[in-house]
PDB file of C-alpha atoms in Angstrom:
ATOM      1  CA  MET A   1      51.183 -33.599 -15.051  1.00  0.00           C
ATOM      2  CA  VAL A   2      50.254 -36.182 -12.461  1.00  0.00           C
ATOM      3  CA  GLU A   3      52.977 -38.721 -11.695  1.00  0.00           C
ATOM      4  CA  TRP A   4      51.893 -42.329 -11.183  1.00  0.00           C
ATOM      5  CA  THR A   5      54.125 -45.029  -9.787  1.00  0.00           C
ATOM      6  CA  ASP A   6      53.686 -48.626 -10.932  1.00  0.00           C
ATOM      7  CA  PHE A   7      52.415 -49.367  -7.424  1.00  0.00           C
ATOM      8  CA  GLU A   8      49.611 -46.892  -8.040  1.00  0.00           C
ATOM      9  CA  ARG A   9      48.761 -47.856 -11.622  1.00  0.00           C
ATOM     10  CA  ALA A  10      48.394 -51.562 -10.869  1.00  0.00           C
ATOM     11  CA  PRO A  11      45.551 -51.477  -8.316  1.00  0.00           C
ATOM     12  CA  ILE A  12      43.629 -48.889 -10.336  1.00  0.00           C
ATOM     13  CA  GLN A  13      43.789 -50.983 -13.515  1.00  0.00           C
ATOM     14  CA  SER A  14      42.969 -54.106 -11.540  1.00  0.00           C
ATOM     15  CA  ILE A  15      39.928 -52.657  -9.766  1.00  0.00           C
ATOM     16  CA  PHE A  16      38.343 -51.427 -12.990  1.00  0.00           C
ATOM     17  CA  SER A  17      39.177 -54.475 -15.082  1.00  0.00           C
ATOM     18  CA  LYS A  18      37.553 -56.735 -12.480  1.00  0.00           C
ATOM     19  CA  MET A  19      34.520 -54.507 -11.955  1.00  0.00           C
ATOM     20  CA  ASP A  20      31.098 -55.979 -12.713  1.00  0.00           C
ATOM     21  CA  TYR A  21      29.360 -52.853 -13.958  1.00  0.00           C
ATOM     22  CA  ASP A  22      25.900 -54.409 -13.773  1.00  0.00           C
ATOM     23  CA  ASP A  23      26.404 -55.228 -10.114  1.00  0.00           C
ATOM     24  CA  VAL A  24      28.534 -52.276  -8.957  1.00  0.00           C
ATOM     25  CA  GLY A  25      27.276 -49.622 -11.400  1.00  0.00           C
ATOM     26  CA  PRO A  26      24.084 -48.492  -9.685  1.00  0.00           C
ATOM     27  CA  ALA A  27      25.513 -48.627  -6.148  1.00  0.00           C
ATOM     28  CA  PRO A  28      27.629 -45.440  -5.895  1.00  0.00           C
ATOM     29  CA  LEU A  29      24.972 -43.177  -7.423  1.00  0.00           C
ATOM     30  CA  SER A  30      22.123 -44.550  -5.326  1.00  0.00           C
ATOM     31  CA  ARG A  31      24.274 -44.337  -2.180  1.00  0.00           C
ATOM     32  CA  TYR A  32      25.169 -40.711  -3.038  1.00  0.00           C
ATOM     33  CA  LEU A  33      21.484 -39.791  -3.482  1.00  0.00           C
ATOM     34  CA  VAL A  34      20.684 -41.320  -0.049  1.00  0.00           C
ATOM     35  CA  VAL A  35      23.701 -40.027   1.890  1.00  0.00           C
ATOM     36  CA  TYR A  36      23.635 -36.515   0.401  1.00  0.00           C
ATOM     37  CA  PRO A  37      19.929 -35.988  -0.376  1.00  0.00           C
ATOM     38  CA  TRP A  38      20.377 -32.429  -1.672  1.00  0.00           C
ATOM     39  CA  THR A  39      22.035 -33.992  -4.725  1.00  0.00           C
ATOM     40  CA  GLN A  40      18.586 -35.142  -5.837  1.00  0.00           C
ATOM     41  CA  ARG A  41      18.156 -31.609  -7.192  1.00  0.00           C
ATOM     42  CA  TYR A  42      19.776 -32.785 -10.430  1.00  0.00           C
ATOM     43  CA  PHE A  43      17.423 -35.703 -10.929  1.00  0.00           C
ATOM     44  CA  GLY A  44      13.963 -34.124 -10.873  1.00  0.00           C
ATOM     45  CA  ASN A  45      12.826 -36.224 -13.817  1.00  0.00           C
ATOM     46  CA  PHE A  46      13.942 -39.565 -12.344  1.00  0.00           C
ATOM     47  CA  GLY A  47      10.600 -40.272 -10.680  1.00  0.00           C
ATOM     48  CA  ASN A  48      10.384 -41.702  -7.187  1.00  0.00           C
ATOM     49  CA  LEU A  49      13.391 -40.777  -5.030  1.00  0.00           C
ATOM     50  CA  TYR A  50      11.305 -40.484  -1.890  1.00  0.00           C
ATOM     51  CA  ASN A  51      13.295 -42.806   0.366  1.00  0.00           C
ATOM     52  CA  ALA A  52      16.322 -45.109   0.331  1.00  0.00           C
ATOM     53  CA  ALA A  53      14.314 -48.125  -0.855  1.00  0.00           C
ATOM     54  CA  ALA A  54      12.780 -46.126  -3.717  1.00  0.00           C
ATOM     55  CA  ILE A  55      16.182 -44.777  -4.758  1.00  0.00           C
ATOM     56  CA  GLN A  56      17.827 -48.193  -4.682  1.00  0.00           C
ATOM     57  CA  GLY A  57      14.968 -49.702  -6.700  1.00  0.00           C
ATOM     58  CA  ASN A  58      14.760 -46.874  -9.227  1.00  0.00           C
ATOM     59  CA  PRO A  59      15.675 -48.120 -12.744  1.00  0.00           C
ATOM     60  CA  MET A  60      16.648 -44.658 -14.006  1.00  0.00           C
ATOM     61  CA  VAL A  61      19.108 -44.311 -11.136  1.00  0.00           C
ATOM     62  CA  ALA A  62      20.522 -47.747 -11.906  1.00  0.00           C
ATOM     63  CA  ALA A  63      20.948 -46.951 -15.595  1.00  0.00           C
ATOM     64  CA  HIS A  64      22.524 -43.580 -14.927  1.00  0.00           C
ATOM     65  CA  GLY A  65      24.809 -45.074 -12.293  1.00  0.00           C
ATOM     66  CA  LYS A  66      26.225 -47.422 -14.918  1.00  0.00           C
ATOM     67  CA  THR A  67      26.640 -44.545 -17.396  1.00  0.00           C
ATOM     68  CA  VAL A  68      28.603 -42.516 -14.862  1.00  0.00           C
ATOM     69  CA  LEU A  69      30.794 -45.451 -13.869  1.00  0.00           C
ATOM     70  CA  HIS A  70      31.596 -46.206 -17.504  1.00  0.00           C
ATOM     71  CA  GLY A  71      32.550 -42.535 -17.787  1.00  0.00           C
ATOM     72  CA  LEU A  72      35.554 -43.412 -15.620  1.00  0.00           C
ATOM     73  CA  ASP A  73      36.802 -45.915 -18.220  1.00  0.00           C
ATOM     74  CA  ARG A  74      38.390 -43.149 -20.260  1.00  0.00           C
ATOM     75  CA  ALA A  75      40.381 -41.906 -17.294  1.00  0.00           C
ATOM     76  CA  VAL A  76      41.545 -45.444 -16.471  1.00  0.00           C
ATOM     77  CA  LYS A  77      42.785 -45.823 -20.069  1.00  0.00           C
ATOM     78  CA  ASN A  78      44.417 -42.367 -20.158  1.00  0.00           C
ATOM     79  CA  MET A  79      45.863 -41.980 -16.679  1.00  0.00           C
ATOM     80  CA  ASP A  80      48.685 -39.799 -17.932  1.00  0.00           C
ATOM     81  CA  ASP A  81      46.413 -37.035 -19.173  1.00  0.00           C
ATOM     82  CA  ILE A  82      43.097 -37.190 -17.361  1.00  0.00           C
ATOM     83  CA  LYS A  83      42.772 -33.413 -17.521  1.00  0.00           C
ATOM     84  CA  ALA A  84      42.640 -33.378 -21.341  1.00  0.00           C
ATOM     85  CA  THR A  85      40.533 -36.535 -21.453  1.00  0.00           C
ATOM     86  CA  TYR A  86      37.795 -34.876 -19.390  1.00  0.00           C
ATOM     87  CA  ALA A  87      37.946 -31.332 -20.785  1.00  0.00           C
ATOM     88  CA  GLU A  88      34.785 -31.832 -22.827  1.00  0.00           C
ATOM     89  CA  LEU A  89      32.901 -33.565 -19.993  1.00  0.00           C
ATOM     90  CA  SER A  90      33.912 -30.728 -17.692  1.00  0.00           C
ATOM     91  CA  VAL A  91      32.438 -28.160 -20.082  1.00  0.00           C
ATOM     92  CA  LEU A  92      29.273 -30.283 -20.349  1.00  0.00           C
ATOM     93  CA  HIS A  93      28.808 -30.467 -16.569  1.00  0.00           C
ATOM     94  CA  SER A  94      29.420 -26.736 -16.234  1.00  0.00           C
ATOM     95  CA  GLU A  95      27.667 -25.185 -19.214  1.00  0.00           C
ATOM     96  CA  LYS A  96      24.844 -27.600 -19.920  1.00  0.00           C
ATOM     97  CA  LEU A  97      24.177 -29.596 -16.743  1.00  0.00           C
ATOM     98  CA  HIS A  98      25.072 -26.798 -14.269  1.00  0.00           C
ATOM     99  CA  VAL A  99      26.339 -29.268 -11.676  1.00  0.00           C
ATOM    100  CA  ASP A 100      28.131 -27.877  -8.613  1.00  0.00           C
ATOM    101  CA  PRO A 101      31.600 -29.476  -8.873  1.00  0.00           C
ATOM    102  CA  ASP A 102      31.542 -30.428  -5.180  1.00  0.00           C
ATOM    103  CA  ASN A 103      29.180 -33.185  -6.317  1.00  0.00           C
ATOM    104  CA  PHE A 104      32.077 -34.926  -8.076  1.00  0.00           C
ATOM    105  CA  ARG A 105      33.832 -35.218  -4.708  1.00  0.00           C
ATOM    106  CA  LEU A 106      30.689 -36.525  -2.992  1.00  0.00           C
ATOM    107  CA  LEU A 107      30.148 -39.189  -5.655  1.00  0.00           C
ATOM    108  CA  ALA A 108      33.842 -40.143  -5.567  1.00  0.00           C
ATOM    109  CA  ASP A 109      33.568 -40.719  -1.791  1.00  0.00           C
ATOM    110  CA  CYS A 110      30.568 -42.996  -2.319  1.00  0.00           C
ATOM    111  CA  LEU A 111      32.420 -44.938  -5.025  1.00  0.00           C
ATOM    112  CA  THR A 112      35.312 -45.415  -2.584  1.00  0.00           C
ATOM    113  CA  ILE A 113      32.924 -46.800   0.037  1.00  0.00           C
ATOM    114  CA  VAL A 114      31.285 -49.169  -2.488  1.00  0.00           C
ATOM    115  CA  VAL A 115      34.646 -50.489  -3.744  1.00  0.00           C
ATOM    116  CA  ALA A 116      35.871 -50.869  -0.142  1.00  0.00           C
ATOM    117  CA  ALA A 117      32.789 -52.916   0.734  1.00  0.00           C
ATOM    118  CA  ARG A 118      33.232 -55.137  -2.344  1.00  0.00           C
ATOM    119  CA  MET A 119      36.968 -55.705  -1.857  1.00  0.00           C
ATOM    120  CA  GLY A 120      37.036 -56.076   1.925  1.00  0.00           C
ATOM    121  CA  ALA A 121      40.501 -56.521   3.382  1.00  0.00           C
ATOM    122  CA  ALA A 122      42.003 -56.463  -0.136  1.00  0.00           C
ATOM    123  CA  PHE A 123      41.241 -52.736  -0.086  1.00  0.00           C
ATOM    124  CA  THR A 124      44.419 -52.040   1.863  1.00  0.00           C
ATOM    125  CA  ALA A 125      45.601 -48.582   2.901  1.00  0.00           C
ATOM    126  CA  ASP A 126      47.941 -48.467  -0.127  1.00  0.00           C
ATOM    127  CA  VAL A 127      45.161 -49.458  -2.522  1.00  0.00           C
ATOM    128  CA  GLN A 128      42.883 -46.893  -0.881  1.00  0.00           C
ATOM    129  CA  GLY A 129      45.585 -44.252  -1.334  1.00  0.00           C
ATOM    130  CA  ALA A 130      46.017 -45.018  -5.036  1.00  0.00           C
ATOM    131  CA  PHE A 131      42.280 -45.197  -5.662  1.00  0.00           C
ATOM    132  CA  GLN A 132      41.585 -41.922  -3.848  1.00  0.00           C
ATOM    133  CA  LYS A 133      44.453 -40.217  -5.706  1.00  0.00           C
ATOM    134  CA  PHE A 134      42.969 -41.388  -9.020  1.00  0.00           C
ATOM    135  CA  LEU A 135      39.495 -40.128  -8.073  1.00  0.00           C
ATOM    136  CA  ALA A 136      40.952 -36.825  -6.847  1.00  0.00           C
ATOM    137  CA  VAL A 137      42.518 -36.279 -10.273  1.00  0.00           C
ATOM    138  CA  VAL A 138      39.216 -37.171 -11.955  1.00  0.00           C
ATOM    139  CA  VAL A 139      37.314 -34.774  -9.672  1.00  0.00           C
ATOM    140  CA  SER A 140      39.801 -31.981 -10.297  1.00  0.00           C
ATOM    141  CA  SER A 141      39.696 -32.525 -14.083  1.00  0.00           C
ATOM    142  CA  LEU A 142      35.907 -32.477 -14.172  1.00  0.00           C
ATOM    143  CA  GLY A 143      35.928 -29.141 -12.372  1.00  0.00           C
ATOM    144  CA  ARG A 144      38.743 -27.674 -14.406  1.00  0.00           C
ATOM    145  CA  GLN A 145      36.729 -25.995 -17.194  1.00  0.00           C
ATOM    146  CA  TYR A 146      34.258 -24.268 -14.920  1.00  0.00           C
ATOM    147  CA  HIS A 147      34.466 -20.493 -15.002  1.00  0.00           C
TER     148      HIS A 147
ATOM    149  CA  MET B   1      22.035 -31.072   9.719  1.00  0.00           C
ATOM    150  CA  SER B   2      21.228 -32.211  13.233  1.00  0.00           C
ATOM    151  CA  LEU B   3      20.528 -35.824  14.183  1.00  0.00           C
ATOM    152  CA  THR B   4      16.902 -36.874  13.826  1.00  0.00           C
ATOM    153  CA  ALA B   5      15.304 -39.498  16.058  1.00  0.00           C
ATOM    154  CA  LYS B   6      15.664 -41.929  13.147  1.00  0.00           C
ATOM    155  CA  ASP B   7      19.393 -41.153  12.856  1.00  0.00           C
ATOM    156  CA  LYS B   8      19.964 -41.715  16.582  1.00  0.00           C
ATOM    157  CA  LYS B   9      18.107 -45.037  16.484  1.00  0.00           C
ATOM    158  CA  MET B  10      20.132 -46.171  13.471  1.00  0.00           C
ATOM    159  CA  VAL B  11      23.452 -45.111  15.038  1.00  0.00           C
ATOM    160  CA  LYS B  12      22.701 -46.933  18.308  1.00  0.00           C
ATOM    161  CA  ALA B  13      21.597 -50.073  16.465  1.00  0.00           C
ATOM    162  CA  PHE B  14      24.596 -50.046  14.146  1.00  0.00           C
ATOM    163  CA  TRP B  15      27.015 -49.339  17.014  1.00  0.00           C
ATOM    164  CA  ALA B  16      25.612 -52.290  18.928  1.00  0.00           C
ATOM    165  CA  LYS B  17      26.563 -54.506  15.967  1.00  0.00           C
ATOM    166  CA  VAL B  18      30.098 -53.194  15.537  1.00  0.00           C
ATOM    167  CA  ALA B  19      31.209 -52.172  19.035  1.00  0.00           C
ATOM    168  CA  GLY B  20      32.759 -55.580  19.647  1.00  0.00           C
ATOM    169  CA  LYS B  21      35.348 -54.781  16.990  1.00  0.00           C
ATOM    170  CA  ALA B  22      35.903 -51.209  18.127  1.00  0.00           C
ATOM    171  CA  GLU B  23      39.641 -51.535  18.657  1.00  0.00           C
ATOM    172  CA  ASP B  24      40.151 -53.178  15.249  1.00  0.00           C
ATOM    173  CA  ILE B  25      38.065 -50.457  13.612  1.00  0.00           C
ATOM    174  CA  GLY B  26      40.014 -47.695  15.328  1.00  0.00           C
ATOM    175  CA  CYS B  27      43.362 -49.299  14.535  1.00  0.00           C
ATOM    176  CA  ASP B  28      42.518 -49.753  10.845  1.00  0.00           C
ATOM    177  CA  ALA B  29      41.000 -46.266  10.472  1.00  0.00           C
ATOM    178  CA  LEU B  30      44.000 -44.585  12.061  1.00  0.00           C
ATOM    179  CA  SER B  31      46.437 -46.727  10.034  1.00  0.00           C
ATOM    180  CA  ARG B  32      44.688 -45.768   6.803  1.00  0.00           C
ATOM    181  CA  MET B  33      44.623 -42.104   7.745  1.00  0.00           C
ATOM    182  CA  LEU B  34      48.383 -42.035   8.377  1.00  0.00           C
ATOM    183  CA  VAL B  35      49.081 -43.717   5.017  1.00  0.00           C
ATOM    184  CA  VAL B  36      46.511 -42.042   2.774  1.00  0.00           C
ATOM    185  CA  TYR B  37      46.752 -38.545   4.347  1.00  0.00           C
ATOM    186  CA  PRO B  38      50.426 -38.356   5.297  1.00  0.00           C
ATOM    187  CA  GLN B  39      50.081 -34.777   6.568  1.00  0.00           C
ATOM    188  CA  THR B  40      48.261 -36.245   9.594  1.00  0.00           C
ATOM    189  CA  LYS B  41      51.523 -37.836  10.720  1.00  0.00           C
ATOM    190  CA  THR B  42      52.623 -34.414  11.918  1.00  0.00           C
ATOM    191  CA  TYR B  43      50.531 -34.921  15.050  1.00  0.00           C
ATOM    192  CA  PHE B  44      52.353 -38.113  16.015  1.00  0.00           C
ATOM    193  CA  SER B  45      56.012 -37.211  15.722  1.00  0.00           C
ATOM    194  CA  HIS B  46      56.410 -38.445  19.299  1.00  0.00           C
ATOM    195  CA  TRP B  47      55.571 -42.056  18.359  1.00  0.00           C
ATOM    196  CA  LYS B  48      58.329 -44.507  17.556  1.00  0.00           C
ATOM    197  CA  ASP B  49      56.323 -46.460  15.002  1.00  0.00           C
ATOM    198  CA  LEU B  50      53.718 -44.953  12.679  1.00  0.00           C
ATOM    199  CA  SER B  51      53.328 -48.002  10.477  1.00  0.00           C
ATOM    200  CA  PRO B  52      49.860 -49.551   9.963  1.00  0.00           C
ATOM    201  CA  GLY B  53      48.809 -51.726  12.887  1.00  0.00           C
ATOM    202  CA  SER B  54      51.781 -50.777  15.076  1.00  0.00           C
ATOM    203  CA  ALA B  55      51.417 -50.844  18.863  1.00  0.00           C
ATOM    204  CA  PRO B  56      50.952 -47.077  19.347  1.00  0.00           C
ATOM    205  CA  VAL B  57      48.525 -46.954  16.403  1.00  0.00           C
ATOM    206  CA  ARG B  58      46.447 -49.837  17.806  1.00  0.00           C
ATOM    207  CA  LYS B  59      46.394 -48.346  21.291  1.00  0.00           C
ATOM    208  CA  HIS B  60      45.403 -44.912  20.048  1.00  0.00           C
ATOM    209  CA  GLY B  61      42.784 -46.364  17.699  1.00  0.00           C
ATOM    210  CA  GLY B  62      41.204 -47.958  20.742  1.00  0.00           C
ATOM    211  CA  THR B  63      41.303 -44.665  22.644  1.00  0.00           C
ATOM    212  CA  ILE B  64      39.598 -42.863  19.786  1.00  0.00           C
ATOM    213  CA  MET B  65      36.867 -45.489  19.510  1.00  0.00           C
ATOM    214  CA  GLY B  66      36.307 -45.142  23.247  1.00  0.00           C
ATOM    215  CA  GLY B  67      35.492 -41.511  22.542  1.00  0.00           C
ATOM    216  CA  ILE B  68      33.130 -42.551  19.764  1.00  0.00           C
ATOM    217  CA  GLY B  69      31.399 -44.950  22.154  1.00  0.00           C
ATOM    218  CA  LEU B  70      31.029 -42.116  24.653  1.00  0.00           C
ATOM    219  CA  ALA B  71      29.474 -39.995  21.924  1.00  0.00           C
ATOM    220  CA  VAL B  72      26.981 -42.777  21.104  1.00  0.00           C
ATOM    221  CA  ALA B  73      26.029 -42.984  24.778  1.00  0.00           C
ATOM    222  CA  SER B  74      25.654 -39.180  24.843  1.00  0.00           C
ATOM    223  CA  ILE B  75      23.859 -39.000  21.522  1.00  0.00           C
ATOM    224  CA  ASP B  76      21.076 -36.834  22.902  1.00  0.00           C
ATOM    225  CA  ASP B  77      23.594 -34.154  23.880  1.00  0.00           C
ATOM    226  CA  ILE B  78      26.938 -34.908  22.291  1.00  0.00           C
ATOM    227  CA  SER B  79      28.397 -31.486  23.181  1.00  0.00           C
ATOM    228  CA  ALA B  80      27.730 -32.073  26.865  1.00  0.00           C
ATOM    229  CA  GLY B  81      28.969 -35.642  26.783  1.00  0.00           C
ATOM    230  CA  LEU B  82      32.209 -34.700  25.018  1.00  0.00           C
ATOM    231  CA  LEU B  83      32.901 -31.500  26.968  1.00  0.00           C
ATOM    232  CA  ALA B  84      36.126 -32.778  28.509  1.00  0.00           C
ATOM    233  CA  LEU B  85      37.341 -34.167  25.189  1.00  0.00           C
ATOM    234  CA  SER B  86      36.507 -30.897  23.487  1.00  0.00           C
ATOM    235  CA  GLU B  87      38.600 -28.977  25.999  1.00  0.00           C
ATOM    236  CA  LEU B  88      41.431 -31.464  25.556  1.00  0.00           C
ATOM    237  CA  HIS B  89      41.427 -31.035  21.770  1.00  0.00           C
ATOM    238  CA  ALA B  90      41.045 -27.264  21.966  1.00  0.00           C
ATOM    239  CA  PHE B  91      43.623 -26.351  24.539  1.00  0.00           C
ATOM    240  CA  GLN B  92      46.118 -29.183  24.606  1.00  0.00           C
ATOM    241  CA  LEU B  93      46.046 -31.230  21.428  1.00  0.00           C
ATOM    242  CA  ARG B  94      45.028 -28.371  19.149  1.00  0.00           C
ATOM    243  CA  VAL B  95      44.356 -30.715  16.240  1.00  0.00           C
ATOM    244  CA  ASP B  96      43.201 -28.726  13.196  1.00  0.00           C
ATOM    245  CA  PRO B  97      39.463 -29.510  12.960  1.00  0.00           C
ATOM    246  CA  ALA B  98      39.797 -30.359   9.251  1.00  0.00           C
ATOM    247  CA  ASN B  99      41.363 -33.585  10.447  1.00  0.00           C
ATOM    248  CA  PHE B 100      38.153 -34.702  12.160  1.00  0.00           C
ATOM    249  CA  LYS B 101      36.594 -34.988   8.689  1.00  0.00           C
ATOM    250  CA  ILE B 102      39.585 -36.944   7.428  1.00  0.00           C
ATOM    251  CA  LEU B 103      39.451 -39.452  10.282  1.00  0.00           C
ATOM    252  CA  SER B 104      35.659 -39.722   9.965  1.00  0.00           C
ATOM    253  CA  HIS B 105      36.040 -40.621   6.292  1.00  0.00           C
ATOM    254  CA  ASN B 106      38.513 -43.355   7.161  1.00  0.00           C
ATOM    255  CA  ILE B 107      36.207 -44.728   9.851  1.00  0.00           C
ATOM    256  CA  LEU B 108      33.452 -44.964   7.227  1.00  0.00           C
ATOM    257  CA  VAL B 109      35.800 -46.791   4.820  1.00  0.00           C
ATOM    258  CA  VAL B 110      36.695 -49.312   7.545  1.00  0.00           C
ATOM    259  CA  LEU B 111      33.017 -49.842   8.375  1.00  0.00           C
ATOM    260  CA  ALA B 112      32.427 -50.610   4.674  1.00  0.00           C
ATOM    261  CA  VAL B 113      35.380 -53.013   4.584  1.00  0.00           C
ATOM    262  CA  MET B 114      34.472 -54.837   7.796  1.00  0.00           C
ATOM    263  CA  PHE B 115      30.664 -54.735   7.623  1.00  0.00           C
ATOM    264  CA  PRO B 116      29.780 -54.601   3.897  1.00  0.00           C
ATOM    265  CA  ASN B 117      26.243 -55.917   4.399  1.00  0.00           C
ATOM    266  CA  GLU B 118      25.295 -53.903   7.480  1.00  0.00           C
ATOM    267  CA  PHE B 119      26.847 -50.646   6.243  1.00  0.00           C
ATOM    268  CA  ASN B 120      24.068 -49.986   3.752  1.00  0.00           C
ATOM    269  CA  PRO B 121      23.177 -46.464   2.533  1.00  0.00           C
ATOM    270  CA  GLU B 122      20.854 -45.778   5.486  1.00  0.00           C
ATOM    271  CA  ALA B 123      23.493 -46.783   8.021  1.00  0.00           C
ATOM    272  CA  HIS B 124      26.054 -44.766   6.033  1.00  0.00           C
ATOM    273  CA  VAL B 125      24.068 -41.510   6.121  1.00  0.00           C
ATOM    274  CA  ALA B 126      23.328 -41.870   9.842  1.00  0.00           C
ATOM    275  CA  MET B 127      26.966 -42.610  10.707  1.00  0.00           C
ATOM    276  CA  ASP B 128      28.223 -39.800   8.452  1.00  0.00           C
ATOM    277  CA  LYS B 129      25.912 -37.317  10.175  1.00  0.00           C
ATOM    278  CA  PHE B 130      26.842 -38.696  13.604  1.00  0.00           C
ATOM    279  CA  LEU B 131      30.604 -38.457  12.998  1.00  0.00           C
ATOM    280  CA  ALA B 132      30.140 -34.913  11.674  1.00  0.00           C
ATOM    281  CA  ALA B 133      28.274 -34.064  14.888  1.00  0.00           C
ATOM    282  CA  VAL B 134      31.126 -35.576  16.913  1.00  0.00           C
ATOM    283  CA  GLY B 135      33.611 -33.445  14.969  1.00  0.00           C
ATOM    284  CA  ARG B 136      31.537 -30.348  15.680  1.00  0.00           C
ATOM    285  CA  ALA B 137      31.338 -31.201  19.386  1.00  0.00           C
ATOM    286  CA  LEU B 138      35.113 -31.685  19.547  1.00  0.00           C
ATOM    287  CA  SER B 139      35.627 -28.291  17.877  1.00  0.00           C
ATOM    288  CA  GLU B 140      33.255 -26.520  20.309  1.00  0.00           C
ATOM    289  CA  LYS B 141      35.873 -24.998  22.564  1.00  0.00           C
ATOM    290  CA  TYR B 142      38.428 -24.066  19.915  1.00  0.00           C
ATOM    291  CA  ARG B 143      37.533 -20.399  19.716  1.00  0.00           C
TER     292      ARG B 143
END
């Protein structure tokens, strides 16, 4: 069981409650597809991913980015048992989508960068620590059911 | 994953924009690393003050960014340019190379915080590749 202090819960709840999903949603996924281009292997049917401009303008990427970000809502609401919350999603990513779980870590890093850019100096070291701990638990839970 | 001509051009252009704040960047990146990855504090047990923004942290952040600047200037042959630093890290400092990735990540976070508009995805991928190349160059002499 992951232990959360109040000092960790607060920034995580705050970041997600203030998040504008229409604005922030597409950003982490499109950044991940640009920074780690081999990840495009999972998006063969998304059309034009030829360069950074194409990726950032791609409506399927934008829509899927929002879907993925909303997927984090459940973890934010159930911080005390993220592992159980994501058991089904973990099976989905393993058995049906066949996604290498290292991708969860890559996307989490891009989300950190996007949130850091949006928050600026308010993204202090302590906030960064809490946010990265949260994402690390999410990443671990999503990989948990792989076998 | 070696640096293409496009990567080198992007790194030099981006560095030109941010170099003026190098010490602040280094100080913030190192401060974050010590807080978010507390195991890294083991390398600085000889410092009196490991708190974010402290004098030794600021000074060392500046030193590190000096090395990064040297790597930018040597971007066509980073291994050659960082030879002395590689020997230092290999034989004297003996920092576990996994930590180069950790510090690189924190540098990227600080770049996002301080330069949200300039640190777009293209700048991000070039800087990520560049910092990985720097880490590799620093690890050259380890074994």
